[in-house]
Short mmCIF file of N, CA and C in Angstrom, two decimals:
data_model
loop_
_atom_site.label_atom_id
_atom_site.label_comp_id
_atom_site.label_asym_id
_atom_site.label_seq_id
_atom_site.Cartn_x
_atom_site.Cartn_y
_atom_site.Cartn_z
N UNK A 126 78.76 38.78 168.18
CA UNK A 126 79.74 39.67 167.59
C UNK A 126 80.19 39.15 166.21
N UNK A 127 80.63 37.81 165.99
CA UNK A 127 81.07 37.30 164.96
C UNK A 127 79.86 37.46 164.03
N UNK A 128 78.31 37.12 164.47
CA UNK A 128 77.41 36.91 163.15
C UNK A 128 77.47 38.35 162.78
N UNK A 129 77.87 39.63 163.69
CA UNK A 129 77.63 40.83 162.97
C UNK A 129 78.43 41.58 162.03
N UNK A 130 79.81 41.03 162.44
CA UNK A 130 80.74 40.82 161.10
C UNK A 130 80.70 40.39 159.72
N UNK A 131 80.03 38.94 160.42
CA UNK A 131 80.02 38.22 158.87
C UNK A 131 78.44 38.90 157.71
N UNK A 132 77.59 39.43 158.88
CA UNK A 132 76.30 40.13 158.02
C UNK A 132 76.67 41.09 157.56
N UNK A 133 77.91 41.96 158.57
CA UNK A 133 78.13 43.56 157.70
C UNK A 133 79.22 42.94 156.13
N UNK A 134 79.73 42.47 156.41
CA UNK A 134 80.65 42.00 155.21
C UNK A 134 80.02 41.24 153.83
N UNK A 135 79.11 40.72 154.15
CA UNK A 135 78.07 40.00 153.07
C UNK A 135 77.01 41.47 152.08
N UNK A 136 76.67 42.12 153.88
CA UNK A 136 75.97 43.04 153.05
C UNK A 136 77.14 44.43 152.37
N UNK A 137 78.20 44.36 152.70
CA UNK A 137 79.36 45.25 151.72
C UNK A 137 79.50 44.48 150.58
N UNK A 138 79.67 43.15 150.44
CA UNK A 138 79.99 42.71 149.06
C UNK A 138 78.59 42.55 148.37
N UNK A 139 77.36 42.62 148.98
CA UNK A 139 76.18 42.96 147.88
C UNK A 139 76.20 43.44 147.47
N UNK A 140 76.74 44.70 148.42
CA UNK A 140 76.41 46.39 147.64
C UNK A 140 77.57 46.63 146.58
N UNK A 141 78.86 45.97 146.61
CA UNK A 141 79.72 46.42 145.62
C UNK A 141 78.97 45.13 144.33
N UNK A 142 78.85 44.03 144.51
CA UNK A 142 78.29 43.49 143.07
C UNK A 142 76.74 44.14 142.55
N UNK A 143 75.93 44.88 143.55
CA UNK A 143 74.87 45.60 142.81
C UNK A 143 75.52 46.73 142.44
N UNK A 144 76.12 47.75 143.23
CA UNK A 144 77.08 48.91 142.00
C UNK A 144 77.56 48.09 141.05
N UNK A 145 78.04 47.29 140.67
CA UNK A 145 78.93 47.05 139.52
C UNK A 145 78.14 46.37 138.43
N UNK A 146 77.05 46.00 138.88
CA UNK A 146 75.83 45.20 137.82
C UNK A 146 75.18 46.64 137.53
N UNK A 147 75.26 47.58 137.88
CA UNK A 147 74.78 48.88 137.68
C UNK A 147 75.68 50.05 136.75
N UNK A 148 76.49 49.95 136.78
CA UNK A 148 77.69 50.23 136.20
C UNK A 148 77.45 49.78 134.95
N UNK A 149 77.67 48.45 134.85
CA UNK A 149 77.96 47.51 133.58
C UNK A 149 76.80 47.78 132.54
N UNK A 150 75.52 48.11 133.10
CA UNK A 150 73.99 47.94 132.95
C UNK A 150 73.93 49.68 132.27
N UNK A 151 74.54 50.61 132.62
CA UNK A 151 74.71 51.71 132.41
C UNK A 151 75.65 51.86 131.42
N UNK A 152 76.82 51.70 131.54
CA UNK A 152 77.35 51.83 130.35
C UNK A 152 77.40 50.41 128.87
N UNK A 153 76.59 49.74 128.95
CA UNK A 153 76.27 48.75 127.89
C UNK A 153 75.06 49.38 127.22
N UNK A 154 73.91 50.05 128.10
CA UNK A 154 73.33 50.89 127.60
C UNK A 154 73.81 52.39 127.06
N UNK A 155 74.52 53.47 127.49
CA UNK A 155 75.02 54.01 126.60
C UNK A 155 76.02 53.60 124.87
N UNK A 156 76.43 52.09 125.21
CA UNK A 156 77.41 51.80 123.79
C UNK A 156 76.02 51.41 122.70
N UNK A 157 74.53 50.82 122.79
CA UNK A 157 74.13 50.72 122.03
C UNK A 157 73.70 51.42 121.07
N UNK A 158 73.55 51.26 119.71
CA UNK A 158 73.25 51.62 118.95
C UNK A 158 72.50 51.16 118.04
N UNK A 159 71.36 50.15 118.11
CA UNK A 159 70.95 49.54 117.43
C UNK A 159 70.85 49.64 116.07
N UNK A 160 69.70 50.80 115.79
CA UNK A 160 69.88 51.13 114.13
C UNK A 160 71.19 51.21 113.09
N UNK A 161 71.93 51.64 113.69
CA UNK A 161 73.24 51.38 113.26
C UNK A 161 73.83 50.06 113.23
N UNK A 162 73.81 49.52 114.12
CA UNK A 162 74.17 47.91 114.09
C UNK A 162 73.32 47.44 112.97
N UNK A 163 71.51 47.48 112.87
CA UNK A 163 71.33 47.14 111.59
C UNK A 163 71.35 47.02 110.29
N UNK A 164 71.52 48.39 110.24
CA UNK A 164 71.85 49.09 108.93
C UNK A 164 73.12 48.33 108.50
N UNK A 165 74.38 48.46 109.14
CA UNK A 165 75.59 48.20 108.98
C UNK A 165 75.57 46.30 108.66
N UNK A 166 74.63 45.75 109.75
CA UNK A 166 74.87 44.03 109.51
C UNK A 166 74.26 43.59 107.98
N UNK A 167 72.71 44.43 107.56
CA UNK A 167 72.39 44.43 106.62
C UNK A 167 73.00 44.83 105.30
N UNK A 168 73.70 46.02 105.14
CA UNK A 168 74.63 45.36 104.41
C UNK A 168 75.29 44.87 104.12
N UNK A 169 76.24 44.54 105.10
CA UNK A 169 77.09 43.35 104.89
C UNK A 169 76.30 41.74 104.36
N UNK A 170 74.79 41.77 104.52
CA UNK A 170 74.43 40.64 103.45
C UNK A 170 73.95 41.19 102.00
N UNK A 171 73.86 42.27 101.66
CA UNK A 171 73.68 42.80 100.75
C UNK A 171 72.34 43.44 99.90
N UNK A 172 72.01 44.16 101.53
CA UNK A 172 70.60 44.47 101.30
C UNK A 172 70.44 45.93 101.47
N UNK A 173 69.58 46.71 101.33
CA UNK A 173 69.50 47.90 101.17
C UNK A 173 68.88 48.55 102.06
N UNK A 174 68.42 48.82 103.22
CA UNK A 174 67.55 49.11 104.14
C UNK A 174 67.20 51.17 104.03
N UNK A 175 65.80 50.28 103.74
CA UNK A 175 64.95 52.07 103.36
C UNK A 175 64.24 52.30 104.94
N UNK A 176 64.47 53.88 105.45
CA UNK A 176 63.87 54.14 106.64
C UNK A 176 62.39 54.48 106.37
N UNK A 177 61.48 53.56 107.33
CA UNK A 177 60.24 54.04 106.86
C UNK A 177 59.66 54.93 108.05
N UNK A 178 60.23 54.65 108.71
CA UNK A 178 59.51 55.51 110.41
C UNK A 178 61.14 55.32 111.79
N UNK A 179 61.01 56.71 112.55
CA UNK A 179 62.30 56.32 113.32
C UNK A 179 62.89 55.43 113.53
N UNK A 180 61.87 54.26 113.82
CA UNK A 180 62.57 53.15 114.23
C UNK A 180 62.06 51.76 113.82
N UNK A 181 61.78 51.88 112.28
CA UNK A 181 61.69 51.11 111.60
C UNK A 181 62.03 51.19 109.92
N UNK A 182 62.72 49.62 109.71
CA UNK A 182 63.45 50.39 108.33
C UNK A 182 62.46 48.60 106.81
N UNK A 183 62.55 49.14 105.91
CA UNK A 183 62.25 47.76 105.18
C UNK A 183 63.11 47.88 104.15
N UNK A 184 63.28 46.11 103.92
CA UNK A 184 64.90 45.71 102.73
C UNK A 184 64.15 44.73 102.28
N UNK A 185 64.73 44.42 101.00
CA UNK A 185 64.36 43.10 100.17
C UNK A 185 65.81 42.12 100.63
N UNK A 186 65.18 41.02 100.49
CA UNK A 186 66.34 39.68 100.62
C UNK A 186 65.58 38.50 100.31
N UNK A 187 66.54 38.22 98.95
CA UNK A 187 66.47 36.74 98.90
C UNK A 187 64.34 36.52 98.10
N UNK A 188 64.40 37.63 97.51
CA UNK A 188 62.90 37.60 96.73
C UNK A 188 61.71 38.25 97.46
N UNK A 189 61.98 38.32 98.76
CA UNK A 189 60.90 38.80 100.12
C UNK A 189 61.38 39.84 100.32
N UNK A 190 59.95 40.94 101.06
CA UNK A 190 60.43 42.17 101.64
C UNK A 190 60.00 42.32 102.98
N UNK A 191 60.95 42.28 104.19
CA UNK A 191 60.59 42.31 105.31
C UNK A 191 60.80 43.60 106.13
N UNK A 192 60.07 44.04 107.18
CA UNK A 192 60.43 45.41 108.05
C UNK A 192 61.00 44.91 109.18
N UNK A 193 62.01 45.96 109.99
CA UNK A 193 62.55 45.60 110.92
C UNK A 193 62.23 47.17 112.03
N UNK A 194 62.19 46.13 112.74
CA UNK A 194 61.77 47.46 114.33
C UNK A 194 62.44 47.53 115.00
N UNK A 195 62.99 49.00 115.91
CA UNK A 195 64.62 48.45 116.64
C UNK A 195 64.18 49.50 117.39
N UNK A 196 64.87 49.88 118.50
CA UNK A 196 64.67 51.03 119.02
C UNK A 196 66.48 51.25 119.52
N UNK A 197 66.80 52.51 119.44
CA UNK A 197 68.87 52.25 120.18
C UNK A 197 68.99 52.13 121.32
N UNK A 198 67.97 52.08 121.88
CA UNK A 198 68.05 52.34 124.09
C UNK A 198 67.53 50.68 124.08
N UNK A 199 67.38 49.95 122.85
CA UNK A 199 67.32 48.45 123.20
C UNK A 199 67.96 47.75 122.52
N UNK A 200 68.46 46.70 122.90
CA UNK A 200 68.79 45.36 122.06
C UNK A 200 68.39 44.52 121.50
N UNK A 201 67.16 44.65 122.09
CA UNK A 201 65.92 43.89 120.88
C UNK A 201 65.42 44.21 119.32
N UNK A 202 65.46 43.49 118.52
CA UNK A 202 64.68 43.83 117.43
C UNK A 202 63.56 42.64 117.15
N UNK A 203 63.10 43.39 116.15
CA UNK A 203 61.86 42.54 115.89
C UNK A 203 61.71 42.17 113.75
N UNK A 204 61.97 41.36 113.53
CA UNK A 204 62.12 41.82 111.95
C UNK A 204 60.69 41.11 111.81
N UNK A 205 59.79 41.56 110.50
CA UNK A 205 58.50 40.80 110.06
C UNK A 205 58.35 41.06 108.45
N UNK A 206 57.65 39.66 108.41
CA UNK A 206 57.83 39.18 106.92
C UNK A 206 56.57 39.43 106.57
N UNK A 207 55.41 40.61 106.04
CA UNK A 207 54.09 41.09 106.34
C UNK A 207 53.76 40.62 104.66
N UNK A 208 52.31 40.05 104.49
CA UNK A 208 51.79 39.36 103.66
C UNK A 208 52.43 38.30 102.45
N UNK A 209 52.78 37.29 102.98
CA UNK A 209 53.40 36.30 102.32
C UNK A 209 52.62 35.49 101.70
N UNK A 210 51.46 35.92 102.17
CA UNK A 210 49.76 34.44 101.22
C UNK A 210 48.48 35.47 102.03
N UNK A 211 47.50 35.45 100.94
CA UNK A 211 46.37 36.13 100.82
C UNK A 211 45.23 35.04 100.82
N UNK A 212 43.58 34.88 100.93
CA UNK A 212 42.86 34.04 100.57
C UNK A 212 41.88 35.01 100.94
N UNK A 213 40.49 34.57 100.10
CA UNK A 213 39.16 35.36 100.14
C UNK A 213 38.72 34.63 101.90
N UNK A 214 38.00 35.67 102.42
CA UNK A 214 37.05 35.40 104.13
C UNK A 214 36.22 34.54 103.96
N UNK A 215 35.68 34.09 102.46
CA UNK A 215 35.18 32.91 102.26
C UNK A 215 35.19 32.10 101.96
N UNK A 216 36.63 31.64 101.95
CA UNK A 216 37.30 30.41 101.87
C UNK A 216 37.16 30.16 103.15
N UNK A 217 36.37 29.29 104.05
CA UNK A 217 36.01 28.61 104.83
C UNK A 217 36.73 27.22 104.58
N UNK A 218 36.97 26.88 104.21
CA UNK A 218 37.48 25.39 103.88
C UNK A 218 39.60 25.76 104.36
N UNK A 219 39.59 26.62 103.63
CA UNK A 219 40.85 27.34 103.58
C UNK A 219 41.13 27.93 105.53
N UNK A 220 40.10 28.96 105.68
CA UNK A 220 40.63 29.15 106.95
C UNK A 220 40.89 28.05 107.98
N UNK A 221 39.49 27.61 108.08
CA UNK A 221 39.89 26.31 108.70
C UNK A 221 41.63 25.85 108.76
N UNK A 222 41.51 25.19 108.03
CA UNK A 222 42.83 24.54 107.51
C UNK A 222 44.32 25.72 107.92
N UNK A 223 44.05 27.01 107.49
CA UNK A 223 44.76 27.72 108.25
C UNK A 223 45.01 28.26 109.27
N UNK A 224 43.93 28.29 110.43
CA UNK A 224 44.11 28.36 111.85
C UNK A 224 44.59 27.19 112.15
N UNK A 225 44.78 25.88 112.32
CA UNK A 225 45.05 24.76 112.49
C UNK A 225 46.73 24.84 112.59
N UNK A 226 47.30 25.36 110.91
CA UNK A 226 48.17 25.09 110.75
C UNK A 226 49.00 26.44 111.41
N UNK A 227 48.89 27.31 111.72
CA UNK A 227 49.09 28.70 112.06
C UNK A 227 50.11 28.50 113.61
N UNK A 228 48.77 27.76 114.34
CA UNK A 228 49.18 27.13 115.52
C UNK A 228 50.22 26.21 115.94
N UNK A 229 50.00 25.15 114.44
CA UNK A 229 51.18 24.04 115.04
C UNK A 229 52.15 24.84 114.52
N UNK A 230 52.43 25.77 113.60
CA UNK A 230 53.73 26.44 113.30
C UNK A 230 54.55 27.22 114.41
N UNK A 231 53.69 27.67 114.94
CA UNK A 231 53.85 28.90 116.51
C UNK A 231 54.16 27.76 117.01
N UNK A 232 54.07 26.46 117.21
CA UNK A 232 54.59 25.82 118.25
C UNK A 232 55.67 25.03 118.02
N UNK A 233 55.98 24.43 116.82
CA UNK A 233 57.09 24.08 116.35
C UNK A 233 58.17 25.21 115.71
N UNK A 234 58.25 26.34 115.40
CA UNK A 234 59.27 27.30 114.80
C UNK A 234 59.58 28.44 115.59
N UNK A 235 60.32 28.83 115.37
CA UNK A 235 60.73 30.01 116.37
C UNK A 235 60.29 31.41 115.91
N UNK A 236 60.05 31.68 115.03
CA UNK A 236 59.37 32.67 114.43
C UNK A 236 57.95 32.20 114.64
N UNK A 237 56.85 33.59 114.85
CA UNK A 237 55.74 33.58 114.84
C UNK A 237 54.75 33.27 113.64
N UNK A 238 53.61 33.00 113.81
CA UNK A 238 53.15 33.22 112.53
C UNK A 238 51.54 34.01 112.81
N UNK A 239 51.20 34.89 112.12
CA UNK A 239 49.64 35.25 112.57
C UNK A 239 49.04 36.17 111.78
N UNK A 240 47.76 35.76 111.61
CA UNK A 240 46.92 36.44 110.35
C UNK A 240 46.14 38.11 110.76
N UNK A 241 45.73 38.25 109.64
CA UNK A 241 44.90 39.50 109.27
C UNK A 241 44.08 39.40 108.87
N UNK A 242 42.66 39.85 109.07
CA UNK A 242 41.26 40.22 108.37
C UNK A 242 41.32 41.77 107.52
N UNK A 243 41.50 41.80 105.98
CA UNK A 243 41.36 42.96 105.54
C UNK A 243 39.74 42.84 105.42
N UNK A 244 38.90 43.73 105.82
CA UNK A 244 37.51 43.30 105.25
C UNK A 244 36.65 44.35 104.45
N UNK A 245 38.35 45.17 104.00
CA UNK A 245 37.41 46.12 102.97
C UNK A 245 38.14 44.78 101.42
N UNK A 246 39.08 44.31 101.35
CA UNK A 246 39.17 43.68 100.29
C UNK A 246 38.92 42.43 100.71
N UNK A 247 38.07 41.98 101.82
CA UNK A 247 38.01 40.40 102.07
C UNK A 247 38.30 39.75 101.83
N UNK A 248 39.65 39.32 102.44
CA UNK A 248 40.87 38.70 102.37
C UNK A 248 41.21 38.22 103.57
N UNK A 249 41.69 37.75 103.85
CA UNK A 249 42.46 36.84 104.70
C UNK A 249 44.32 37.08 104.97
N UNK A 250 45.30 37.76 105.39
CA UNK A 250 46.50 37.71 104.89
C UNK A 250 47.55 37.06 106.13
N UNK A 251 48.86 36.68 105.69
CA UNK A 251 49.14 36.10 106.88
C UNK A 251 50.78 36.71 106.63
N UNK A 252 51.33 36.67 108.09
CA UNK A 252 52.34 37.26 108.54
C UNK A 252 53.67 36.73 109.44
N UNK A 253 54.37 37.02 109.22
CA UNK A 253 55.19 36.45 110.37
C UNK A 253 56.24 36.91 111.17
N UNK A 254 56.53 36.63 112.24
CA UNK A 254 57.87 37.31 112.65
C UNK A 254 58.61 36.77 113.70
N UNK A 255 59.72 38.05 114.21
CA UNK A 255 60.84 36.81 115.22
C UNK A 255 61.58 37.92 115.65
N UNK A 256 61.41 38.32 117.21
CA UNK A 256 61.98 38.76 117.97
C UNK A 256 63.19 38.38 118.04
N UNK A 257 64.62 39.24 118.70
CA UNK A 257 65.71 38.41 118.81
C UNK A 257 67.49 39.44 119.61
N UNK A 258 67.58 39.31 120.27
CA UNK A 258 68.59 40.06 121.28
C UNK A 258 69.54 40.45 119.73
N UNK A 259 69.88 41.72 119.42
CA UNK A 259 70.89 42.15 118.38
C UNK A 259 71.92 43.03 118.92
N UNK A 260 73.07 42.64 119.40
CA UNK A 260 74.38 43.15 120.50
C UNK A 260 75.48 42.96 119.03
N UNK A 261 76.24 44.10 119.70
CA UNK A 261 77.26 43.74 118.97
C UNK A 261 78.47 43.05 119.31
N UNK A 262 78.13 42.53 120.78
CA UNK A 262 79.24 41.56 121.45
C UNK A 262 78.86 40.17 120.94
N UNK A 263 77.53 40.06 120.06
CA UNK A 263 77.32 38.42 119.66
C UNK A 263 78.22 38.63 118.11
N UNK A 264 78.80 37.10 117.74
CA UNK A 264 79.73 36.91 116.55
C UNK A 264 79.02 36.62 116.29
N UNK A 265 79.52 37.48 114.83
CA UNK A 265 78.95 36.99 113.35
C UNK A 265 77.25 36.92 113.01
N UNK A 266 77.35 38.55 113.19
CA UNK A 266 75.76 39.23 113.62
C UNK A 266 75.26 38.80 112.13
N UNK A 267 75.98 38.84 111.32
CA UNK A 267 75.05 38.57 109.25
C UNK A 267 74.66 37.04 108.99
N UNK A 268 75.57 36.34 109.92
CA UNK A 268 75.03 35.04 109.61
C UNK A 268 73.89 34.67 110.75
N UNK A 269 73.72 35.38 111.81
CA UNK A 269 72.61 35.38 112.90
C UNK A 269 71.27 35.35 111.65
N UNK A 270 71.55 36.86 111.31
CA UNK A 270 70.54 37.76 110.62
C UNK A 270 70.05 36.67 109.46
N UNK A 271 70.67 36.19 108.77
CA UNK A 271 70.39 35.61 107.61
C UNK A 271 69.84 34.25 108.14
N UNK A 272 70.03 33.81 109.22
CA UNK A 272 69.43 32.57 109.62
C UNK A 272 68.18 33.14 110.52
N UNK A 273 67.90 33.79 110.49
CA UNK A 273 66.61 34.65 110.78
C UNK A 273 65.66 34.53 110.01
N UNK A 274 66.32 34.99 108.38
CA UNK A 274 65.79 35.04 107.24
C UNK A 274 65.33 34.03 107.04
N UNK A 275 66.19 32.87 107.03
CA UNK A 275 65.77 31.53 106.33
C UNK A 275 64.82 31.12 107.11
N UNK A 276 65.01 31.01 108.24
CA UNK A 276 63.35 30.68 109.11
C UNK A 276 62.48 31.22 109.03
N UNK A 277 62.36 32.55 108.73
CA UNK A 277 61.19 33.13 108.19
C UNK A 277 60.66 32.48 106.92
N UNK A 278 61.53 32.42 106.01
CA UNK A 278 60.88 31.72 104.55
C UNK A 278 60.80 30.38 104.83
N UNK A 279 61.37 29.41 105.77
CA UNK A 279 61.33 28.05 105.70
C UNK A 279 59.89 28.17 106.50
N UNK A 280 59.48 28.36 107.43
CA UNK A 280 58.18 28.69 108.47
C UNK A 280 56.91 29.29 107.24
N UNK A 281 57.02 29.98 106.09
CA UNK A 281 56.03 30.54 105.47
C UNK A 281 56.11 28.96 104.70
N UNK A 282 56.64 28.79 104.01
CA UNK A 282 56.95 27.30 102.88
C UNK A 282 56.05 26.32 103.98
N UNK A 283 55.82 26.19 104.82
CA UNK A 283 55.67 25.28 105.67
C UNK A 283 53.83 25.33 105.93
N UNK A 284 54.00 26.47 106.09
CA UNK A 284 52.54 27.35 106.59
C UNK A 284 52.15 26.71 105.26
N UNK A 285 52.32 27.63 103.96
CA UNK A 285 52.10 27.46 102.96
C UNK A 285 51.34 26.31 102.41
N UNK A 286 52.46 25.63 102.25
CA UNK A 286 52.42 23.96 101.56
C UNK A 286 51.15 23.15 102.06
N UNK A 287 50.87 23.66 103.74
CA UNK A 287 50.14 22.86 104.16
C UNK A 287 49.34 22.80 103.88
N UNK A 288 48.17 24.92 103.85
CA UNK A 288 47.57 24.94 103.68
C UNK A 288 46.54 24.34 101.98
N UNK A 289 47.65 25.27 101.04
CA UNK A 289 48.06 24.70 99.95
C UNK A 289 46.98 23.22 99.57
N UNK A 290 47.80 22.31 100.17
CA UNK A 290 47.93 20.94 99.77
C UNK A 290 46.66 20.24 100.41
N UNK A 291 46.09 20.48 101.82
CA UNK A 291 45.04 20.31 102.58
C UNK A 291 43.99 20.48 101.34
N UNK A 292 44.29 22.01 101.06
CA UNK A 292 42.67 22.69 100.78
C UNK A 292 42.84 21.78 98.89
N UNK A 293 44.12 21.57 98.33
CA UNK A 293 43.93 21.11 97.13
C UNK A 293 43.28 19.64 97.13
N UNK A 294 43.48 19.06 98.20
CA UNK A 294 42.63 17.50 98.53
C UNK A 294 41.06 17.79 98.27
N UNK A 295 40.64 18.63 98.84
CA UNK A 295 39.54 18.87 99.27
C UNK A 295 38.36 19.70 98.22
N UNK A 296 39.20 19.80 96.93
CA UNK A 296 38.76 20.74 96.05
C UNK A 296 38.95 19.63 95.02
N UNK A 297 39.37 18.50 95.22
CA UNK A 297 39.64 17.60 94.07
C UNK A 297 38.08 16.64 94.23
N UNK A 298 38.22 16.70 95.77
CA UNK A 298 37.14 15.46 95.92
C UNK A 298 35.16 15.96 95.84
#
């Protein structure tokens, strides 16, 4: 008798913390608004955001022009920093050196990094980006955003330099 008490009462307070995680889950999803949250955080650093497709917009900051992807039924965005360094498909010496470094970047930075084959202009181009929860219950969403930024350009500088400096050894000798 007692264990059937204590099972009906366990399974009543499941069911009221799954209604209420349901609830919460429901209306946090109706308050979002993502695009709006971006638009709005972006300017507040002082950038201009042009709509290029529903749910994607591109701004200049800080010398770079990056796109951002959002959807309002999510909290996720995705911002990407698209061709930051170019090289000919036959720079072999070069790719090399840039798959190498591509990798240890993806594994040390929090932003991605990953290339492109154009092979009507045979090229090589490289890219980057960084997923990232955008709520408007997190403080001080412009300084989030902008430290977004800087890892994006500190992660390309990095990519960069390496390749850079590798392939300039190698062209000296």
């Amino acid at each position: 008798f007692i264990k059937g008490l204590i099972h009906n009462k366990m399974k009543k307070d499941l069911t009221h913390v799954e209604n209420t995680n349901n609830e919460e889950q429901d209306n946090h999803q109706e308050g979002l608004h993502t695009g709006q949250l971006v638009i709005d955080t972006l300017k507040a650093i002082g950038c201009v955001p042009e709509k290029i497709e529903d749910n994607e917009m591109r701004f200049d900051y800080q010398g770079g022009t990056f796109n951002l992807l959002f959807k309002d039924d999510s909290p996720f965005i995705t911002l990407r920093f698209l061709f930051w360094h170019e090289f000919s498909t036959y720079d072999l010496d070069r790719f090399a050196v840039m798959q190498k470094t591509v990798n240890k970047a993806n594994m040390k930075h929090t932003c991605k990094v990953f290339y492109t084959i154009d092979k009507e202009s045979e090229t090589v181009d490289l890219h980057s980006e960084y997923k990232t929860v955008f709520i408007k219950e997190i403080p001080m969403l412009d300084l989030l955003l902008r430290g977004i930024l800087q890892d994006l350009f500190h992660t390309r500088h990095y990519v960069y330099n390496i390749i850079e400096s590798a392939v300039g050894e190698t062209d000296e000798q």
